[in-house]
mmCIF file of C-alpha atoms in Angstrom:
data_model
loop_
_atom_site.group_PDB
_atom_site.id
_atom_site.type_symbol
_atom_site.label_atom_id
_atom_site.label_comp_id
_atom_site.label_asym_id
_atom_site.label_seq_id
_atom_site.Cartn_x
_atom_site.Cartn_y
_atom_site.Cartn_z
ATOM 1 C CA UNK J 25 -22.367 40.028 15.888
ATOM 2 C CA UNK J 26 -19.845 38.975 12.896
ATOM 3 C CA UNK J 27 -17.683 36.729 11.608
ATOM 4 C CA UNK J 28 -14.211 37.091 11.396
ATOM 5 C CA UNK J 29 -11.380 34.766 9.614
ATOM 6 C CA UNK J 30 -8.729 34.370 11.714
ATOM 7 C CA UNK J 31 -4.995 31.843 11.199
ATOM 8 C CA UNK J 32 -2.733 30.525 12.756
ATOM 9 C CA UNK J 33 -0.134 32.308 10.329
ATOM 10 C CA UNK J 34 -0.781 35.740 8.463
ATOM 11 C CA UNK J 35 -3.543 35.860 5.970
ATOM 12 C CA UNK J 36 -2.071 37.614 3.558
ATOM 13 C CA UNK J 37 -0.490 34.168 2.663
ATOM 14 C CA UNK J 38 -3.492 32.993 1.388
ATOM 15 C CA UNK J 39 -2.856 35.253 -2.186
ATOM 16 C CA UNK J 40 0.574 34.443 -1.899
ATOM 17 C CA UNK J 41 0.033 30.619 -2.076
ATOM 18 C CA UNK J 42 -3.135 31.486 -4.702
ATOM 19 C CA UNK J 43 -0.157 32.650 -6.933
ATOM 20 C CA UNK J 44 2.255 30.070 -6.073
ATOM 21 C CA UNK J 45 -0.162 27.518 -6.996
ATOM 22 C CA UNK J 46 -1.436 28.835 -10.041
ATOM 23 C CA UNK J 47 2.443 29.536 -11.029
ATOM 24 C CA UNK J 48 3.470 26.050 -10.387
ATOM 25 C CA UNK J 49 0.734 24.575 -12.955
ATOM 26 C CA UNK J 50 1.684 26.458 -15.417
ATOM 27 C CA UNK J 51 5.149 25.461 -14.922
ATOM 28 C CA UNK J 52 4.109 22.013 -15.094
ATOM 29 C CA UNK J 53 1.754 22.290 -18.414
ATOM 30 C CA UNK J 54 2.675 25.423 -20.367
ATOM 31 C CA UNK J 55 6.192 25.760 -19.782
ATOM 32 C CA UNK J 56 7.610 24.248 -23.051
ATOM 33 C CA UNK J 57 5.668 23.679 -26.558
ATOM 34 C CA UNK J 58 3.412 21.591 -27.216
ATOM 35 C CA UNK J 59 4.748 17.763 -27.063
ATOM 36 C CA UNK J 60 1.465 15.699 -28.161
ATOM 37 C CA UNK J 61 1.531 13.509 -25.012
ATOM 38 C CA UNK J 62 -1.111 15.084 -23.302
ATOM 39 C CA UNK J 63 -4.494 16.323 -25.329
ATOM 40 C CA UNK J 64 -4.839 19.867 -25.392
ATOM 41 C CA UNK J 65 -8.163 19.884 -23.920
ATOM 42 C CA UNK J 66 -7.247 18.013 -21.312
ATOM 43 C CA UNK J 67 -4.147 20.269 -19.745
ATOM 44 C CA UNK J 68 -6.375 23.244 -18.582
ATOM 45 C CA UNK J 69 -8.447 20.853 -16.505
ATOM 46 C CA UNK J 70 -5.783 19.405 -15.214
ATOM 47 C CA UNK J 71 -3.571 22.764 -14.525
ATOM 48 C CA UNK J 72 -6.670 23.730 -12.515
ATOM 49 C CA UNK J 73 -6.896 20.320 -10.406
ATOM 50 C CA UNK J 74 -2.827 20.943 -9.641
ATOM 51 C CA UNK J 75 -3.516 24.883 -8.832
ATOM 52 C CA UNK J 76 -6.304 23.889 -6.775
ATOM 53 C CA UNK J 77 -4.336 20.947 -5.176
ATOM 54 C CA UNK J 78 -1.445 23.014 -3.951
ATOM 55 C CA UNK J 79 -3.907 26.014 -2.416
ATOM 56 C CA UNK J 80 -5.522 23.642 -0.612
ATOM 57 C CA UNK J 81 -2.388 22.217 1.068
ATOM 58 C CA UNK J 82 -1.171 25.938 1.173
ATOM 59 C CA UNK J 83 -4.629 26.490 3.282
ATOM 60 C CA UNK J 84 -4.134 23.659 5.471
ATOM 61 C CA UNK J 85 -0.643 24.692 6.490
ATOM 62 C CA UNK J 86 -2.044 28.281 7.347
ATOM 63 C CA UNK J 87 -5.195 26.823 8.966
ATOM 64 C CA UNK J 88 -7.077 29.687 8.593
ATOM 65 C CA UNK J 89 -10.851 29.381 10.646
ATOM 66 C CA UNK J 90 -14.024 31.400 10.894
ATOM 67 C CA UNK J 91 -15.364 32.556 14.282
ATOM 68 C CA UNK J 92 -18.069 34.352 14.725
ATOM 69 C CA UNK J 93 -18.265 36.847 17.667
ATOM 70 C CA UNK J 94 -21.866 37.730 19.558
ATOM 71 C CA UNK J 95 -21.147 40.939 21.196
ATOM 72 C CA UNK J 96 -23.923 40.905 23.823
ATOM 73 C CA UNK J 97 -23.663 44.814 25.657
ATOM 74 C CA UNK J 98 -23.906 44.734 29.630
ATOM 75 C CA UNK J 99 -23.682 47.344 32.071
ATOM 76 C CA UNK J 100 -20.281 47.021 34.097
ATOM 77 C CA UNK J 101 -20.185 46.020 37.795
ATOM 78 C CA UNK J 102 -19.986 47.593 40.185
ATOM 79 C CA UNK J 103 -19.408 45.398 43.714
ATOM 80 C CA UNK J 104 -19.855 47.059 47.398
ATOM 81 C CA UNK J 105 -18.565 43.875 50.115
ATOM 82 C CA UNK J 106 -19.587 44.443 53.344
ATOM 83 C CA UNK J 107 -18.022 42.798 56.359
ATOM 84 C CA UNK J 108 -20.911 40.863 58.637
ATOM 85 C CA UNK J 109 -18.800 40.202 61.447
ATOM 86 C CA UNK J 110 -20.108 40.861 65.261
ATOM 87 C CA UNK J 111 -17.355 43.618 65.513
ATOM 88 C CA UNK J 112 -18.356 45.934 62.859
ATOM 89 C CA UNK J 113 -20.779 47.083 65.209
ATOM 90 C CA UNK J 114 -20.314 46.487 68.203
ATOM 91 C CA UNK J 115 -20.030 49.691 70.055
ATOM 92 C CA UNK J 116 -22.225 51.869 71.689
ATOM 93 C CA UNK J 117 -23.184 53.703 68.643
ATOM 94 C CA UNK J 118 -23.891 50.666 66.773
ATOM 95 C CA UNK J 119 -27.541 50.903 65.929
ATOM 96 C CA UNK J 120 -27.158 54.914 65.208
ATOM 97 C CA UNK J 121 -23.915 54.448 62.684
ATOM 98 C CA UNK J 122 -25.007 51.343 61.210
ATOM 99 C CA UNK J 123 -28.849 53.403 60.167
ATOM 100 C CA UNK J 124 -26.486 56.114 58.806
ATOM 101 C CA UNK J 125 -23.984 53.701 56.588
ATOM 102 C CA UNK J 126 -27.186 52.036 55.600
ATOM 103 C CA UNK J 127 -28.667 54.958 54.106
ATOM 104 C CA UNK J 128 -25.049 56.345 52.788
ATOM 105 C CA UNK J 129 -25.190 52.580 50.741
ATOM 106 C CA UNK J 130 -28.580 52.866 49.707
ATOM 107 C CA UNK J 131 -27.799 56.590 48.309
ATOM 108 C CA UNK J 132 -25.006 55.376 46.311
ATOM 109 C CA UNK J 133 -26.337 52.169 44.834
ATOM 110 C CA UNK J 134 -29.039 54.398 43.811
ATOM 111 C CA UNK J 135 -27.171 56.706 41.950
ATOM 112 C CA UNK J 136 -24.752 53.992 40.659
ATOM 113 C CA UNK J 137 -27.226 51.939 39.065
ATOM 114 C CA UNK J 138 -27.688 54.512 36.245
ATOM 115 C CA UNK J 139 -24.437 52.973 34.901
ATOM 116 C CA UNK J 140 -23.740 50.125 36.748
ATOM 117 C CA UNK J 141 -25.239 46.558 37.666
ATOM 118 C CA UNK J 142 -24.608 46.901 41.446
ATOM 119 C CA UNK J 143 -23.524 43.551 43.288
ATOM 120 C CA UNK J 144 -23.995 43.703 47.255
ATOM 121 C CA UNK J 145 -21.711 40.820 48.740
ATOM 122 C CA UNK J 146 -21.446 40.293 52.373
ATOM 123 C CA UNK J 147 -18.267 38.397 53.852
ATOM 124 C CA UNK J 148 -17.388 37.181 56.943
ATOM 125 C CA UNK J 149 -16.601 33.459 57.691
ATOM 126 C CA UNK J 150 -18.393 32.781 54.411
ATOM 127 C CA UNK J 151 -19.331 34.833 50.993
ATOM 128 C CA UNK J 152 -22.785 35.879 49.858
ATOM 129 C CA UNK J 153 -24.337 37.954 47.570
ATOM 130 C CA UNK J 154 -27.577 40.030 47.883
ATOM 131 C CA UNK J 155 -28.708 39.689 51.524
ATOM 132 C CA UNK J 156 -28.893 42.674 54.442
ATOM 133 C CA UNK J 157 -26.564 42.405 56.686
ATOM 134 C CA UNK J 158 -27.291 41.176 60.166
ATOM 135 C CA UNK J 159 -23.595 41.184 61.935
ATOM 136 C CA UNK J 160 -23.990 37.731 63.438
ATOM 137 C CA UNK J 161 -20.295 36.275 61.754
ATOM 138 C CA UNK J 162 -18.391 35.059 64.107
ATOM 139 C CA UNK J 163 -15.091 35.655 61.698
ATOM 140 C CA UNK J 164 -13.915 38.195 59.142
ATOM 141 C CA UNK J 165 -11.948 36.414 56.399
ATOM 142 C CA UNK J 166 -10.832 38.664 53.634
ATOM 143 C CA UNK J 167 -9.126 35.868 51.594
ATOM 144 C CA UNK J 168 -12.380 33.933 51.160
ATOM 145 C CA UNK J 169 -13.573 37.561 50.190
ATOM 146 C CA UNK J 170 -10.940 37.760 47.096
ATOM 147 C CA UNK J 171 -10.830 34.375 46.055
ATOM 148 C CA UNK J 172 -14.707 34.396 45.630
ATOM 149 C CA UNK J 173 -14.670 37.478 43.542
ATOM 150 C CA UNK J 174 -12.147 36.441 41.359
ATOM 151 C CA UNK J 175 -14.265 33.224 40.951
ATOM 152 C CA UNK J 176 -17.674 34.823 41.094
ATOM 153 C CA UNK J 177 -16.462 37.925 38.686
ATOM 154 C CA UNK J 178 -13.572 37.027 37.311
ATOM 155 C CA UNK J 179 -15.001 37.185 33.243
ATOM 156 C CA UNK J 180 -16.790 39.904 33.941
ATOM 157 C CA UNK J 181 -16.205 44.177 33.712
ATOM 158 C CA UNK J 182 -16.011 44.823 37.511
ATOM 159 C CA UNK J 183 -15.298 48.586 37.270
ATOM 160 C CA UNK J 184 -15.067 49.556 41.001
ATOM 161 C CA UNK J 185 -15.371 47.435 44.556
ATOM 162 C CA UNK J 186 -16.149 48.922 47.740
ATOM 163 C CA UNK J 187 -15.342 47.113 51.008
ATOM 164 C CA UNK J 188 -16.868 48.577 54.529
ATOM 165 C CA UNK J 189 -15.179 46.558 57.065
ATOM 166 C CA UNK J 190 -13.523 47.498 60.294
ATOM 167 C CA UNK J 191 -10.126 46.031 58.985
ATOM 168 C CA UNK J 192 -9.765 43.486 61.713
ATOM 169 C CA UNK J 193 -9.942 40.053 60.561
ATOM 170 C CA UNK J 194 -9.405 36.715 62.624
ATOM 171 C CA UNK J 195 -8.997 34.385 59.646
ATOM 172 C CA UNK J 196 -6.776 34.285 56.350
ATOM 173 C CA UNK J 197 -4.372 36.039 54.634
ATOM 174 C CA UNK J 198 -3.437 39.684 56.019
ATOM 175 C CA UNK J 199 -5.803 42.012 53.327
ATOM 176 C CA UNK J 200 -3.340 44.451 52.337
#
């Protein structure tokens, strides 16, 4: 967490017109002798009020601001979509592959979660996050898929995504 000054224009500008502004009120009040029609006490005070005058406009022109920054660490995403259509399992097999990418998942979001926040999504004529899958979609839409990441984690540090689908899909854009 800090603060940083940041412009609209270059900050090193800001010395420049420091000078500029100083230069210009002595130009105005010291620049020829002394000709009695101002006191002499009075022409620092008001060199200073001119000086300061000008910076100030100087500053507005280069509209410099402060923003302060909260750095807050997170772990980066990782996402693993799963397609919950009927037809990702729908063979004979089914129940026996399904156990085995089951466990293959739960190994690697295991070991993933050392570095990463791990995300389960499943897709299929909708989008949700965090549920077991129970292949009862009756659609696989892969556009609903990307749109909803991009809105879901679209500010945030998605470092990898995993999709386990079949690749046939009945609804949307073509995925690749």
């Amino acid at each position: 967490m800090g603060w940083n000054i940041e412009s609209t224009y270059p900050l090193w500008l800001a010395p420049l017109a420091a000078l500029i502004a100083i230069g210009a009120g002595w130009w105005v009040y010291y620049r020829k002798q002394d000709d009695g029609i101002l006191p002499r006490r009075l022409k620092p005070l008001l060199m200073f009020l001119r000086a300061s005058s000008l910076f100030l406009i100087a500053m507005l022109i280069i509209s410099p601001w402060m923003k302060k920054k909260n750095q807050v660490p997170e772990k980066p995403t990782f996402l693993i979509a799963m397609d919950n259509s009927r037809s990702m399992f729908a063979g004979e097999d089914s129940l026996d592959s399904y156990a085995i990418v089951s466990q293959q998942i739960n190994t690697l979001e295991e070991s993933l979660a050392k570095q990463y926040d791990v995300q389960r999504l499943l897709f299929g004529q909708s989008v949700r996050t965090g549920e077991e899958p129970d292949f009862t979609d009756q659609q696989t839409n892969f556009e609903d898929l990307f749109k909803n990441l991009t809105r879901l984690y679209g500010n945030r540090s998605v470092q990898g995504l995993m999709i386990i689908s079949d690749g046939a899909y009945n609804r949307g854009l073509e995925p690749s």
